[in-house]
Structure formats: C-alpha cells, structure tokens
Amino acid sequence: MNDTTETLEHRLSGIHAALVKDQTEQVDEVVADLEPAEIALLLESLPPADRIRLWERVPAEVDGEVLLHVHDEVRSTLLDDMDHAEIVAAATGLDTTDLAELFEDLPQLVAEDMLRSMDEQQRQRLQETLAFEEDSAGRLMRTDSIGVRADVSLETVNRFLRWKETVPDNTDALMVVDRNGLLVGTLPLARLVSHDPEKAVADLMQTEVDFISMDMKSRDVATLFQTHDLASAPVVDDEGRLLGRIVIEDIVDVIRDNSEQALMNMAGLDEEEDLFAPVLPSARRRAVWLGINLITAFLAAGVIGRFEAALDQIVALAVLMPIVASMGGIAGSQTLTLAIRGMALGQISRTNSQWLMRKEIGIAALNGVGWALVVALLSVLWFKSIGIGVIIAIALVINMLAAGIAGIAIPLLLKRMGIDPALSGSVVLTTVTDVVGFMAFLGLATLFLL
C-alpha cells in the first residue's frame, strides 16, 4: 500500500470519527490543511449522510473548486444541498472554462441568477465557451493568453508585462499575432528574459507552432500533448485566429478522466457513478449490462443444449468444455485490450488493421497449438481416451483462432457503428468465444465419438 492510499485511509478514519462524535473543530482543522482536490476525494469516499456533513464544513471560498473536482453524480448531490446564493457565490472567481463545466449542472433558476450577476464581458465569454461541443478543445481552452506583435521589441513586451503586473498561471510562452489576430508564432519566456531587450520579437519567436483547432476532440488534444511533450499550446479557429490556450494542467485531468472511463466502461459502468450512491439507482444502472450478459449466456446455453445427447453419453465432455471456452476468452481478452488501447492512442487505422489481424492469427495459432498439446495430453491421462484428447486439441486451436480474430475485429466494427468498444467489446467477445468453443468441441465430439 503506497503512502497516498495510507494518507487517504487515515484522513477518512479521522474525519469519520470526528463526524460521529460531532467534533466540528477537528473536522475544520483537517479540511483547512487540504487542497480542493483532496477535499473532493474525501467527499467521494464518504457515504451520503457523512458527505453532506463534511460538505457543510468546507470553507465557502473553495466550494467552487471542490465542485469542479468531484464526479458529476457527487456534484449533483452537493448542489442539491446548497441554496441559490451559495451556488452563485461558489462560482464567483472561477475562470471561464471551469465555470462552463459547472454551469451545465446547475438548476435553471440558479443558472439565470448567475448570468445576471456577471458583467457583460464575463457573460459573453461564458456563452462563447458553452457554444463549443462538450468534448472539444474549445471547452478546454483558457482565454487568458497574452498576445504580442512581431514588430515590437522585447523591451516593449517587458514594459507591457510590468504594466499588467501579473502573468497567467502556467504561462511558458507569449502568443505572437498579426493585426488581424492571426497566430504567427510564439515567444518563449526564456527567450524574452535572456536576450537583448532591443531585439524584435520577430527575431526570436518560434514560427513552427503546435497549434490546436478549436473543434479538436479532447482525447486527440491529450495525445498531442503526450507525443509532442507540450506544456501549453495555442487554440485557433478555422481561419487561424488566436482564441486561447490549453495548458498541461488541463490535459492531466483529461488523461485521468479517459483512463477512468476506459476502466469503468469495460465493466459496463459509468465513469461518473458514485461509489456510495443509493442501492436502487446503482442496481438499476448495473442491471442493464447484466441483462445483456444474460442474453448472451442463454445463447451459449442454447448451443450446449443442441448437443445434449453427446453430453449424456460422454460425461468427460461436460468436464472439459469450460477449458475450451476459458482459454479462448482469455486469449481474446488480451487481444481486445491491446486493440482498444491502440485505438484510444490513435495507433490503429484501416491501413494497419489487416497487418494486426495477421499478427494476432499467428499468435493465436502458435499459442493454440502449444496449449492444445498440453491440454490433450492431460485429457488423455485423465480420461484414458485418445479421441477426447484429439477433439479438445482441435477445438482449442479453433477457438483460440476465433478469439484472436474477434479481438481485433470486434472493436473495429463497434467503432465503425459508433459504439464505444470499451463499453461493449468484452460482452461481444465473451459471446463469440463461448459459442465457437462449445460448438467446436461438442460438434466435433458428436461427429467423431458417437
């Protein structure tokens, strides 16, 4: 167990004990030493009653930041506990990007009150941000980038920054724009402070810039930051006009959210699901995929039922057939996981999918033959039947090949159909390996052993 986990468990124990004993001063002391993200993690780790009691002890000045760090479902429960004035106050001071994320979860009356409390410039910036698609660079970007002209000197830029008296957080470069606001380059701060003040910005600016289109998907933005090792990047519109910037701090959140989404989706769950949500809504959400899995299980059972006569006469078939399905399922899951990961990173396309398919068929054939020999030998020793050993070996190879093909084909087909492979790929794969495995094993046994 790492130090972070131990610290969280220690804080949880301390907070829970203090809440039970109604020791509000001790709770206040713990909360005062925590960052908003840490408070959010504690809130997500408590049952509803304790969560609300802790939320009431969170200082009002950090309410907005805490709300941004909790998952949507938890945020909804916290907002339900706040009155209109508290929500409006919590949003005060948030930048436009953060405010847009919070704004869409607000009750309509509260949202209207918040809009009325803003000045014209704030209201316009918020509406412009909300106009972008939710999962786009436009939603991620910050509008606090500093733009300078290429024909001015470094000394002029320095005087301008001194006049502003502050530089936005995570600023590693200034944006260089022309008279029309078109992005023409960037000026790293390191060059600004280390060169002759009389030099012009044009002499030192970088013209090869990794800029981001306003409608680029957030997942693609995260990939760009990872592959190009970026700390920040400008965001432009379709004409190349500077709109804002995205910084690494925002991308860390995207990467974390994408990882959580992939993990939860593979189990058929929503990444925003509250761990401590009430029983009824949690059961209802999970019931959907349990129902889908039940349908696929009946499909596999139907295949087994067609070979009832063979199972009645040869008991060994019932004992051994789970091995065939299990080996195919594991092999397919390995391929499926790699394929989904590759698709998430943009590594798989139509140009290389056939090569990957041939590779997985080769891997499946080698592993299939190797493990088929092992299983066949053990089956012969166990049941004293060479026929059963041969049948299970052939069935195992067939199912391993099917699993390798399905592991690549299923996510590609689901993506083409507009379905998230991480959400339903494992269910479809399990159906394929079970049906093919049972059909191959029991079908061959019926043909050659009866």
GROMACS .gro file of C-alpha atoms in nm:
model
  450
    1MET     CA    1   0.000   0.000   0.000
    2ASN     CA    2   0.151   0.335  -0.100
    3ASP     CA    3   0.175   0.649   0.114
    4THR     CA    4  -0.107   0.823  -0.074
    5THR     CA    5  -0.351   0.540  -0.001
    6GLU     CA    6  -0.243   0.525   0.363
    7THR     CA    7  -0.290   0.901   0.398
    8LEU     CA    8  -0.638   0.889   0.248
    9GLU     CA    9  -0.739   0.600   0.472
   10HIS     CA   10  -0.601   0.783   0.776
   11ARG     CA   11  -0.790   1.100   0.688
   12LEU     CA   12  -1.108   0.905   0.619
   13SER     CA   13  -1.085   0.734   0.957
   14GLY     CA   14  -1.017   1.064   1.133
   15ILE     CA   15  -1.296   1.251   0.954
   16HIS     CA   16  -1.547   0.970   1.013
   17ALA     CA   17  -1.463   0.951   1.385
   18ALA     CA   18  -1.488   1.328   1.421
   19LEU     CA   19  -1.822   1.338   1.240
   20VAL     CA   20  -1.964   1.058   1.455
   21LYS     CA   21  -1.859   1.241   1.773
   22ASP     CA   22  -1.972   1.576   1.626
   23GLN     CA   23  -1.622   1.721   1.676
   24THR     CA   24  -1.660   2.002   1.424
   25GLU     CA   25  -1.340   2.179   1.529
   26GLN     CA   26  -1.132   1.871   1.447
   27VAL     CA   27  -1.307   1.840   1.109
   28ASP     CA   28  -1.236   2.207   1.036
   29GLU     CA   29  -0.867   2.159   1.119
   30VAL     CA   30  -0.835   1.865   0.880
   31VAL     CA   31  -1.020   2.041   0.597
   32ALA     CA   32  -0.816   2.360   0.639
   33ASP     CA   33  -0.494   2.172   0.556
   34LEU     CA   34  -0.628   2.013   0.237
   35GLU     CA   35  -0.628   2.123  -0.125
   36PRO     CA   36  -0.965   2.138  -0.308
   37ALA     CA   37  -0.885   1.817  -0.498
   38GLU     CA   38  -0.809   1.636  -0.172
   39ILE     CA   39  -1.135   1.757  -0.017
   40ALA     CA   40  -1.317   1.633  -0.329
   41LEU     CA   41  -1.158   1.287  -0.291
   42LEU     CA   42  -1.267   1.271   0.072
   43LEU     CA   43  -1.622   1.372  -0.020
   44GLU     CA   44  -1.637   1.098  -0.285
   45SER     CA   45  -1.514   0.846  -0.026
   46LEU     CA   46  -1.791   0.904   0.228
   47PRO     CA   47  -2.150   0.772   0.247
   48PRO     CA   48  -2.418   1.033   0.164
   49ALA     CA   49  -2.500   1.140   0.523
   50ASP     CA   50  -2.134   1.191   0.623
   51ARG     CA   51  -2.063   1.353   0.286
   52ILE     CA   52  -2.321   1.626   0.344
   53ARG     CA   53  -2.196   1.688   0.698
   54LEU     CA   54  -1.840   1.726   0.572
   55TRP     CA   55  -1.954   1.947   0.284
   56GLU     CA   56  -2.112   2.185   0.534
   57ARG     CA   57  -1.771   2.230   0.696
   58VAL     CA   58  -1.587   2.314   0.372
   59PRO     CA   59  -1.493   2.685   0.358
   60ALA     CA   60  -1.718   2.878   0.120
   61GLU     CA   61  -1.423   3.029  -0.064
   62VAL     CA   62  -1.316   2.688  -0.201
   63ASP     CA   63  -1.664   2.547  -0.270
   64GLY     CA   64  -1.638   2.620  -0.643
   65GLU     CA   65  -1.302   2.447  -0.689
   66VAL     CA   66  -1.414   2.145  -0.487
   67LEU     CA   67  -1.728   2.111  -0.701
   68LEU     CA   68  -1.509   2.104  -1.012
   69HIS     CA   69  -1.302   1.812  -0.881
   70VAL     CA   70  -1.584   1.577  -0.779
   71HIS     CA   71  -1.759   1.347  -1.026
   72ASP     CA   72  -2.085   1.461  -1.184
   73GLU     CA   73  -2.312   1.244  -0.973
   74VAL     CA   74  -2.149   1.353  -0.646
   75ARG     CA   75  -2.157   1.715  -0.763
   76SER     CA   76  -2.530   1.687  -0.819
   77THR     CA   77  -2.590   1.571  -0.461
   78LEU     CA   78  -2.376   1.855  -0.323
   79LEU     CA   79  -2.554   2.117  -0.533
   80ASP     CA   80  -2.887   1.988  -0.407
   81ASP     CA   81  -2.771   2.075  -0.054
   82MET     CA   82  -2.689   2.437  -0.146
   83ASP     CA   83  -2.923   2.731  -0.189
   84HIS     CA   84  -2.911   2.966  -0.489
   85ALA     CA   85  -2.697   3.229  -0.319
   86GLU     CA   86  -2.439   2.974  -0.208
   87ILE     CA   87  -2.406   2.831  -0.559
   88VAL     CA   88  -2.366   3.174  -0.717
   89ALA     CA   89  -2.104   3.265  -0.456
   90ALA     CA   90  -1.918   2.936  -0.517
   91ALA     CA   91  -1.891   3.015  -0.888
   92THR     CA   92  -1.752   3.361  -0.824
   93GLY     CA   93  -1.384   3.375  -0.911
   94LEU     CA   94  -1.379   3.064  -1.134
   95ASP     CA   95  -1.229   3.112  -1.477
   96THR     CA   96  -1.448   3.077  -1.784
   97THR     CA   97  -1.351   2.717  -1.860
   98ASP     CA   98  -1.420   2.596  -1.506
   99LEU     CA   99  -1.740   2.796  -1.487
  100ALA     CA  100  -1.867   2.638  -1.810
  101GLU     CA  101  -1.809   2.290  -1.667
  102LEU     CA  102  -2.006   2.378  -1.355
  103PHE     CA  103  -2.273   2.582  -1.531
  104GLU     CA  104  -2.438   2.292  -1.715
  105ASP     CA  105  -2.504   2.106  -1.388
  106LEU     CA  106  -2.687   2.399  -1.228
  107PRO     CA  107  -3.065   2.424  -1.190
  108GLN     CA  108  -3.211   2.661  -1.449
  109LEU     CA  109  -3.310   2.931  -1.198
  110VAL     CA  110  -2.963   2.928  -1.042
  111ALA     CA  111  -2.800   2.949  -1.386
  112GLU     CA  112  -3.014   3.250  -1.471
  113ASP     CA  113  -2.922   3.419  -1.141
  114MET     CA  114  -2.556   3.355  -1.212
  115LEU     CA  115  -2.578   3.508  -1.560
  116ARG     CA  116  -2.745   3.817  -1.417
  117SER     CA  117  -2.467   3.854  -1.159
  118MET     CA  118  -2.196   3.867  -1.431
  119ASP     CA  119  -2.075   4.170  -1.616
  120GLU     CA  120  -2.120   4.184  -1.992
  121GLN     CA  121  -1.767   4.062  -2.070
  122GLN     CA  122  -1.791   3.761  -1.837
  123ARG     CA  123  -2.132   3.668  -1.975
  124GLN     CA  124  -2.009   3.686  -2.333
  125ARG     CA  125  -1.702   3.471  -2.260
  126LEU     CA  126  -1.914   3.209  -2.086
  127GLN     CA  127  -2.163   3.194  -2.372
  128GLU     CA  128  -1.880   3.162  -2.624
  129THR     CA  129  -1.730   2.872  -2.426
  130LEU     CA  130  -2.066   2.696  -2.392
  131ALA     CA  131  -2.111   2.723  -2.770
  132PHE     CA  132  -1.829   2.471  -2.822
  133GLU     CA  133  -1.900   2.098  -2.811
  134GLU     CA  134  -1.852   1.950  -2.466
  135ASP     CA  135  -1.566   1.719  -2.562
  136SER     CA  136  -1.369   1.972  -2.767
  137ALA     CA  137  -1.057   2.188  -2.736
  138GLY     CA  138  -1.281   2.496  -2.725
  139ARG     CA  139  -1.419   2.377  -2.392
  140LEU     CA  140  -1.072   2.304  -2.255
  141MET     CA  141  -0.901   2.626  -2.355
  142ARG     CA  142  -0.831   2.925  -2.135
  143THR     CA  143  -0.890   3.272  -2.273
  144ASP     CA  144  -0.616   3.438  -2.066
  145SER     CA  145  -0.337   3.405  -2.321
  146ILE     CA  146  -0.119   3.712  -2.377
  147GLY     CA  147  -0.076   3.822  -2.739
  148VAL     CA  148   0.205   4.044  -2.869
  149ARG     CA  149   0.301   4.175  -3.210
  150ALA     CA  150   0.603   4.053  -3.404
  151ASP     CA  151   0.732   4.403  -3.491
  152VAL     CA  152   0.779   4.527  -3.134
  153SER     CA  153   1.095   4.498  -2.924
  154LEU     CA  154   1.149   4.273  -2.625
  155GLU     CA  155   1.175   4.586  -2.410
  156THR     CA  156   0.825   4.689  -2.519
  157VAL     CA  157   0.694   4.345  -2.428
  158ASN     CA  158   0.861   4.362  -2.087
  159ARG     CA  159   0.711   4.705  -2.019
  160PHE     CA  160   0.370   4.567  -2.115
  161LEU     CA  161   0.406   4.274  -1.873
  162ARG     CA  162   0.522   4.506  -1.593
  163TRP     CA  163   0.216   4.720  -1.659
  164LYS     CA  164  -0.011   4.415  -1.629
  165GLU     CA  165   0.168   4.324  -1.301
  166THR     CA  166   0.077   3.960  -1.342
  167VAL     CA  167   0.112   3.671  -1.586
  168PRO     CA  168  -0.150   3.393  -1.611
  169ASP     CA  169  -0.060   3.068  -1.438
  170ASN     CA  170   0.129   2.807  -1.642
  171THR     CA  171   0.245   3.064  -1.898
  172ASP     CA  172   0.559   2.939  -2.070
  173ALA     CA  173   0.526   3.147  -2.389
  174LEU     CA  174   0.352   3.454  -2.525
  175MET     CA  175   0.139   3.429  -2.837
  176VAL     CA  176   0.254   3.632  -3.139
  177VAL     CA  177  -0.033   3.758  -3.356
  178ASP     CA  178  -0.069   3.994  -3.653
  179ARG     CA  179  -0.302   4.292  -3.689
  180ASN     CA  180  -0.597   4.063  -3.758
  181GLY     CA  181  -0.537   3.839  -3.457
  182LEU     CA  182  -0.398   3.554  -3.666
  183LEU     CA  183  -0.144   3.338  -3.486
  184VAL     CA  184   0.203   3.369  -3.643
  185GLY     CA  185   0.423   3.219  -3.371
  186THR     CA  186   0.510   3.205  -3.001
  187LEU     CA  187   0.771   3.380  -2.789
  188PRO     CA  188   0.904   3.156  -2.508
  189LEU     CA  189   0.952   3.345  -2.182
  190ALA     CA  190   1.304   3.204  -2.158
  191ARG     CA  191   1.397   3.391  -2.476
  192LEU     CA  192   1.224   3.706  -2.359
  193VAL     CA  193   1.432   3.735  -2.040
  194SER     CA  194   1.765   3.609  -2.177
  195HIS     CA  195   1.815   3.819  -2.493
  196ASP     CA  196   1.898   4.179  -2.576
  197PRO     CA  197   1.590   4.395  -2.499
  198GLU     CA  198   1.646   4.586  -2.824
  199LYS     CA  199   1.583   4.277  -3.037
  200ALA     CA  200   1.247   4.245  -3.209
  201VAL     CA  201   1.000   3.972  -3.125
  202ALA     CA  202   1.015   3.857  -3.489
  203ASP     CA  203   1.386   3.773  -3.445
  204LEU     CA  204   1.329   3.533  -3.156
  205MET     CA  205   0.979   3.394  -3.195
  206GLN     CA  206   0.911   3.033  -3.289
  207THR     CA  207   0.716   3.004  -3.612
  208GLU     CA  208   0.671   2.626  -3.609
  209VAL     CA  209   0.393   2.603  -3.353
  210ASP     CA  210   0.187   2.305  -3.238
  211PHE     CA  211  -0.148   2.480  -3.253
  212ILE     CA  212  -0.483   2.318  -3.179
  213SER     CA  213  -0.805   2.358  -3.374
  214MET     CA  214  -1.099   2.472  -3.161
  215ASP     CA  215  -1.308   2.166  -3.254
  216MET     CA  216  -1.035   1.902  -3.196
  217LYS     CA  217  -1.152   1.627  -2.962
  218SER     CA  218  -1.011   1.645  -2.609
  219ARG     CA  219  -0.875   1.290  -2.641
  220ASP     CA  220  -0.677   1.397  -2.951
  221VAL     CA  221  -0.554   1.707  -2.768
  222ALA     CA  222  -0.423   1.487  -2.487
  223THR     CA  223  -0.245   1.264  -2.740
  224LEU     CA  224  -0.082   1.571  -2.899
  225PHE     CA  225   0.044   1.692  -2.561
  226GLN     CA  226   0.183   1.348  -2.481
  227THR     CA  227   0.356   1.285  -2.813
  228HIS     CA  228   0.497   1.637  -2.850
  229ASP     CA  229   0.581   1.681  -2.480
  230LEU     CA  230   0.397   2.013  -2.462
  231ALA     CA  231   0.345   2.236  -2.160
  232SER     CA  232   0.092   2.457  -2.338
  233ALA     CA  233  -0.047   2.511  -2.687
  234PRO     CA  234  -0.249   2.787  -2.860
  235VAL     CA  235  -0.605   2.724  -2.978
  236VAL     CA  236  -0.715   2.878  -3.309
  237ASP     CA  237  -1.036   2.899  -3.510
  238ASP     CA  238  -1.085   2.777  -3.867
  239GLU     CA  239  -0.914   3.091  -4.003
  240GLY     CA  240  -0.611   3.063  -3.774
  241ARG     CA  241  -0.722   3.339  -3.538
  242LEU     CA  242  -0.598   3.301  -3.180
  243LEU     CA  243  -0.876   3.209  -2.938
  244GLY     CA  244  -0.689   3.098  -2.627
  245ARG     CA  245  -0.455   2.830  -2.495
  246ILE     CA  246  -0.458   2.488  -2.334
  247VAL     CA  247  -0.208   2.403  -2.059
  248ILE     CA  248  -0.077   2.072  -1.930
  249GLU     CA  249  -0.274   2.108  -1.606
  250ASP     CA  250  -0.598   2.076  -1.804
  251ILE     CA  251  -0.467   1.780  -2.003
  252VAL     CA  252  -0.379   1.584  -1.689
  253ASP     CA  253  -0.748   1.595  -1.599
  254VAL     CA  254  -0.843   1.473  -1.948
  255ILE     CA  255  -0.597   1.182  -1.932
  256ARG     CA  256  -0.724   1.083  -1.587
  257ASP     CA  257  -1.087   1.103  -1.698
  258ASN     CA  258  -1.019   0.896  -2.011
  259SER     CA  259  -0.841   0.630  -1.805
  260GLU     CA  260  -1.129   0.609  -1.559
  261GLN     CA  261  -1.379   0.595  -1.844
  262ALA     CA  262  -1.198   0.307  -2.014
  263LEU     CA  263  -1.168   0.111  -1.690
  264MET     CA  264  -1.533   0.156  -1.592
  265ASN     CA  265  -1.671   0.103  -1.941
  266MET     CA  266  -1.503  -0.234  -1.971
  267ALA     CA  267  -1.724  -0.339  -1.679
  268GLY     CA  268  -2.032  -0.177  -1.833
  269LEU     CA  269  -2.032   0.106  -1.578
  270ASP     CA  270  -2.049   0.485  -1.599
  271GLU     CA  271  -1.721   0.653  -1.500
  272GLU     CA  272  -1.923   0.919  -1.315
  273GLU     CA  273  -2.105   0.666  -1.097
  274ASP     CA  274  -2.098   0.748  -0.728
  275LEU     CA  275  -1.940   0.466  -0.526
  276PHE     CA  276  -2.170   0.550  -0.235
  277ALA     CA  277  -2.486   0.616  -0.436
  278PRO     CA  278  -2.815   0.466  -0.303
  279VAL     CA  279  -2.883   0.098  -0.373
  280LEU     CA  280  -3.180   0.137  -0.609
  281PRO     CA  281  -3.026   0.367  -0.878
  282SER     CA  282  -2.696   0.178  -0.863
  283ALA     CA  283  -2.872  -0.154  -0.909
  284ARG     CA  284  -3.079  -0.016  -1.197
  285ARG     CA  285  -2.769   0.104  -1.387
  286ARG     CA  286  -2.586  -0.224  -1.345
  287ALA     CA  287  -2.893  -0.429  -1.435
  288VAL     CA  288  -2.873  -0.318  -1.799
  289TRP     CA  289  -2.546  -0.492  -1.870
  290LEU     CA  290  -2.634  -0.788  -1.652
  291GLY     CA  291  -2.941  -0.832  -1.871
  292ILE     CA  292  -2.733  -0.810  -2.188
  293ASN     CA  293  -2.489  -1.064  -2.046
  294LEU     CA  294  -2.778  -1.295  -1.956
  295ILE     CA  295  -2.898  -1.291  -2.317
  296THR     CA  296  -2.552  -1.391  -2.440
  297ALA     CA  297  -2.534  -1.661  -2.171
  298PHE     CA  298  -2.861  -1.809  -2.293
  299LEU     CA  299  -2.718  -1.805  -2.645
  300ALA     CA  300  -2.421  -2.012  -2.528
  301ALA     CA  301  -2.655  -2.236  -2.328
  302GLY     CA  302  -2.863  -2.290  -2.642
  303VAL     CA  303  -2.555  -2.415  -2.823
  304ILE     CA  304  -2.484  -2.661  -2.541
  305GLY     CA  305  -2.846  -2.777  -2.543
  306ARG     CA  306  -2.818  -2.883  -2.906
  307PHE     CA  307  -2.558  -3.142  -2.802
  308GLU     CA  308  -2.746  -3.283  -2.504
  309ALA     CA  309  -2.722  -3.637  -2.640
  310ALA     CA  310  -2.344  -3.620  -2.663
  311LEU     CA  311  -2.317  -3.486  -2.308
  312ASP     CA  312  -2.541  -3.766  -2.178
  313GLN     CA  313  -2.323  -4.034  -2.333
  314ILE     CA  314  -1.978  -3.884  -2.271
  315VAL     CA  315  -1.953  -3.721  -1.927
  316ALA     CA  316  -1.596  -3.608  -1.997
  317LEU     CA  317  -1.729  -3.353  -2.245
  318ALA     CA  318  -1.912  -3.165  -1.967
  319VAL     CA  319  -1.599  -3.168  -1.754
  320LEU     CA  320  -1.367  -3.040  -2.027
  321MET     CA  321  -1.575  -2.794  -2.226
  322PRO     CA  322  -1.523  -2.499  -1.982
  323ILE     CA  323  -1.150  -2.526  -2.058
  324VAL     CA  324  -1.208  -2.458  -2.427
  325ALA     CA  325  -1.427  -2.153  -2.360
  326SER     CA  326  -1.199  -2.018  -2.087
  327MET     CA  327  -0.878  -2.041  -2.291
  328GLY     CA  328  -1.046  -1.867  -2.585
  329GLY     CA  329  -1.188  -1.597  -2.356
  330ILE     CA  330  -0.851  -1.515  -2.201
  331ALA     CA  331  -0.672  -1.507  -2.536
  332GLY     CA  332  -0.942  -1.287  -2.685
  333SER     CA  333  -0.936  -1.051  -2.387
  334GLN     CA  334  -0.564  -0.998  -2.429
  335THR     CA  335  -0.608  -0.905  -2.794
  336LEU     CA  336  -0.917  -0.692  -2.725
  337THR     CA  337  -0.739  -0.493  -2.453
  338LEU     CA  338  -0.442  -0.419  -2.677
  339ALA     CA  339  -0.673  -0.323  -2.965
  340ILE     CA  340  -0.881  -0.084  -2.754
  341ARG     CA  341  -0.567   0.075  -2.614
  342GLY     CA  342  -0.424   0.113  -2.963
  343MET     CA  343  -0.744   0.272  -3.089
  344ALA     CA  344  -0.752   0.512  -2.794
  345LEU     CA  345  -0.397   0.623  -2.878
  346GLY     CA  346  -0.477   0.653  -3.248
  347GLN     CA  347  -0.238   0.371  -3.340
  348ILE     CA  348  -0.489   0.156  -3.529
  349SER     CA  349  -0.649   0.251  -3.859
  350ARG     CA  350  -0.765   0.080  -4.179
  351THR     CA  351  -0.411   0.094  -4.314
  352ASN     CA  352  -0.262  -0.133  -4.047
  353SER     CA  353  -0.563  -0.330  -3.918
  354GLN     CA  354  -0.509  -0.615  -4.166
  355TRP     CA  355  -0.145  -0.648  -4.061
  356LEU     CA  356  -0.254  -0.664  -3.697
  357MET     CA  357  -0.514  -0.923  -3.786
  358ARG     CA  358  -0.250  -1.146  -3.948
  359LYS     CA  359  -0.024  -1.099  -3.646
  360GLU     CA  360  -0.295  -1.198  -3.399
  361ILE     CA  361  -0.387  -1.502  -3.610
  362GLY     CA  362  -0.022  -1.607  -3.598
  363ILE     CA  363  -0.004  -1.560  -3.222
  364ALA     CA  364  -0.331  -1.747  -3.174
  365ALA     CA  365  -0.210  -2.034  -3.392
  366LEU     CA  366   0.117  -2.073  -3.202
  367ASN     CA  367  -0.040  -2.049  -2.857
  368GLY     CA  368  -0.334  -2.258  -2.969
  369VAL     CA  369  -0.120  -2.548  -3.093
  370GLY     CA  370   0.114  -2.529  -2.793
  371TRP     CA  371  -0.156  -2.531  -2.528
  372ALA     CA  372  -0.372  -2.774  -2.727
  373LEU     CA  373  -0.095  -3.033  -2.697
  374VAL     CA  374  -0.072  -2.976  -2.322
  375VAL     CA  375  -0.449  -2.999  -2.270
  376ALA     CA  376  -0.476  -3.303  -2.499
  377LEU     CA  377  -0.206  -3.488  -2.305
  378LEU     CA  378  -0.370  -3.412  -1.969
  379SER     CA  379  -0.711  -3.514  -2.106
  380VAL     CA  380  -0.577  -3.848  -2.232
  381LEU     CA  381  -0.412  -3.919  -1.895
  382TRP     CA  382  -0.730  -3.820  -1.711
  383PHE     CA  383  -0.998  -3.996  -1.917
  384LYS     CA  384  -0.787  -4.264  -2.088
  385SER     CA  385  -0.925  -4.163  -2.429
  386ILE     CA  386  -0.709  -4.055  -2.719
  387GLY     CA  387  -1.020  -3.949  -2.911
  388ILE     CA  388  -1.120  -3.695  -2.645
  389GLY     CA  389  -0.764  -3.562  -2.636
  390VAL     CA  390  -0.760  -3.507  -3.013
  391ILE     CA  391  -1.107  -3.347  -3.016
  392ILE     CA  392  -1.029  -3.098  -2.739
  393ALA     CA  393  -0.697  -3.010  -2.901
  394ILE     CA  394  -0.863  -2.927  -3.234
  395ALA     CA  395  -1.145  -2.735  -3.061
  396LEU     CA  396  -0.895  -2.536  -2.859
  397VAL     CA  397  -0.700  -2.431  -3.169
  398ILE     CA  398  -1.022  -2.330  -3.346
  399ASN     CA  399  -1.142  -2.121  -3.050
  400MET     CA  400  -0.805  -1.954  -2.999
  401LEU     CA  401  -0.801  -1.853  -3.367
  402ALA     CA  402  -1.157  -1.721  -3.339
  403ALA     CA  403  -1.060  -1.528  -3.026
  404GLY     CA  404  -0.762  -1.364  -3.196
  405ILE     CA  405  -0.968  -1.259  -3.496
  406ALA     CA  406  -1.257  -1.136  -3.279
  407GLY     CA  407  -1.023  -0.941  -3.050
  408ILE     CA  408  -0.924  -0.719  -3.344
  409ALA     CA  409  -1.243  -0.727  -3.549
  410ILE     CA  410  -1.493  -0.651  -3.271
  411PRO     CA  411  -1.353  -0.311  -3.161
  412LEU     CA  412  -1.308  -0.205  -3.525
  413LEU     CA  413  -1.668  -0.298  -3.612
  414LEU     CA  414  -1.809  -0.137  -3.297
  415LYS     CA  415  -1.622   0.185  -3.364
  416ARG     CA  416  -1.750   0.191  -3.722
  417MET     CA  417  -2.103   0.151  -3.581
  418GLY     CA  418  -2.049   0.443  -3.344
  419ILE     CA  419  -2.038   0.224  -3.031
  420ASP     CA  420  -1.762   0.260  -2.771
  421PRO     CA  421  -1.557  -0.065  -2.791
  422ALA     CA  422  -1.457  -0.036  -2.426
  423LEU     CA  423  -1.822  -0.037  -2.322
  424SER     CA  424  -1.946  -0.344  -2.507
  425GLY     CA  425  -1.644  -0.518  -2.658
  426SER     CA  426  -1.592  -0.765  -2.375
  427VAL     CA  427  -1.956  -0.879  -2.379
  428VAL     CA  428  -1.948  -0.946  -2.753
  429LEU     CA  429  -1.611  -1.120  -2.727
  430THR     CA  430  -1.730  -1.350  -2.448
  431THR     CA  431  -2.028  -1.450  -2.660
  432VAL     CA  432  -1.806  -1.531  -2.958
  433THR     CA  433  -1.554  -1.740  -2.763
  434ASP     CA  434  -1.823  -1.928  -2.571
  435VAL     CA  435  -2.034  -2.009  -2.877
  436VAL     CA  436  -1.742  -2.101  -3.102
  437GLY     CA  437  -1.572  -2.301  -2.826
  438PHE     CA  438  -1.879  -2.503  -2.734
  439MET     CA  439  -1.981  -2.551  -3.097
  440ALA     CA  440  -1.636  -2.671  -3.200
  441PHE     CA  441  -1.581  -2.906  -2.905
  442LEU     CA  442  -1.926  -3.057  -2.881
  443GLY     CA  443  -1.978  -3.063  -3.257
  444LEU     CA  444  -1.655  -3.248  -3.324
  445ALA     CA  445  -1.729  -3.490  -3.039
  446THR     CA  446  -2.072  -3.562  -3.186
  447LEU     CA  447  -1.926  -3.624  -3.533
  448PHE     CA  448  -1.633  -3.847  -3.435
  449LEU     CA  449  -1.701  -4.001  -3.095
  450LEU     CA  450  -2.065  -4.103  -3.117
   0.00000   0.00000   0.00000
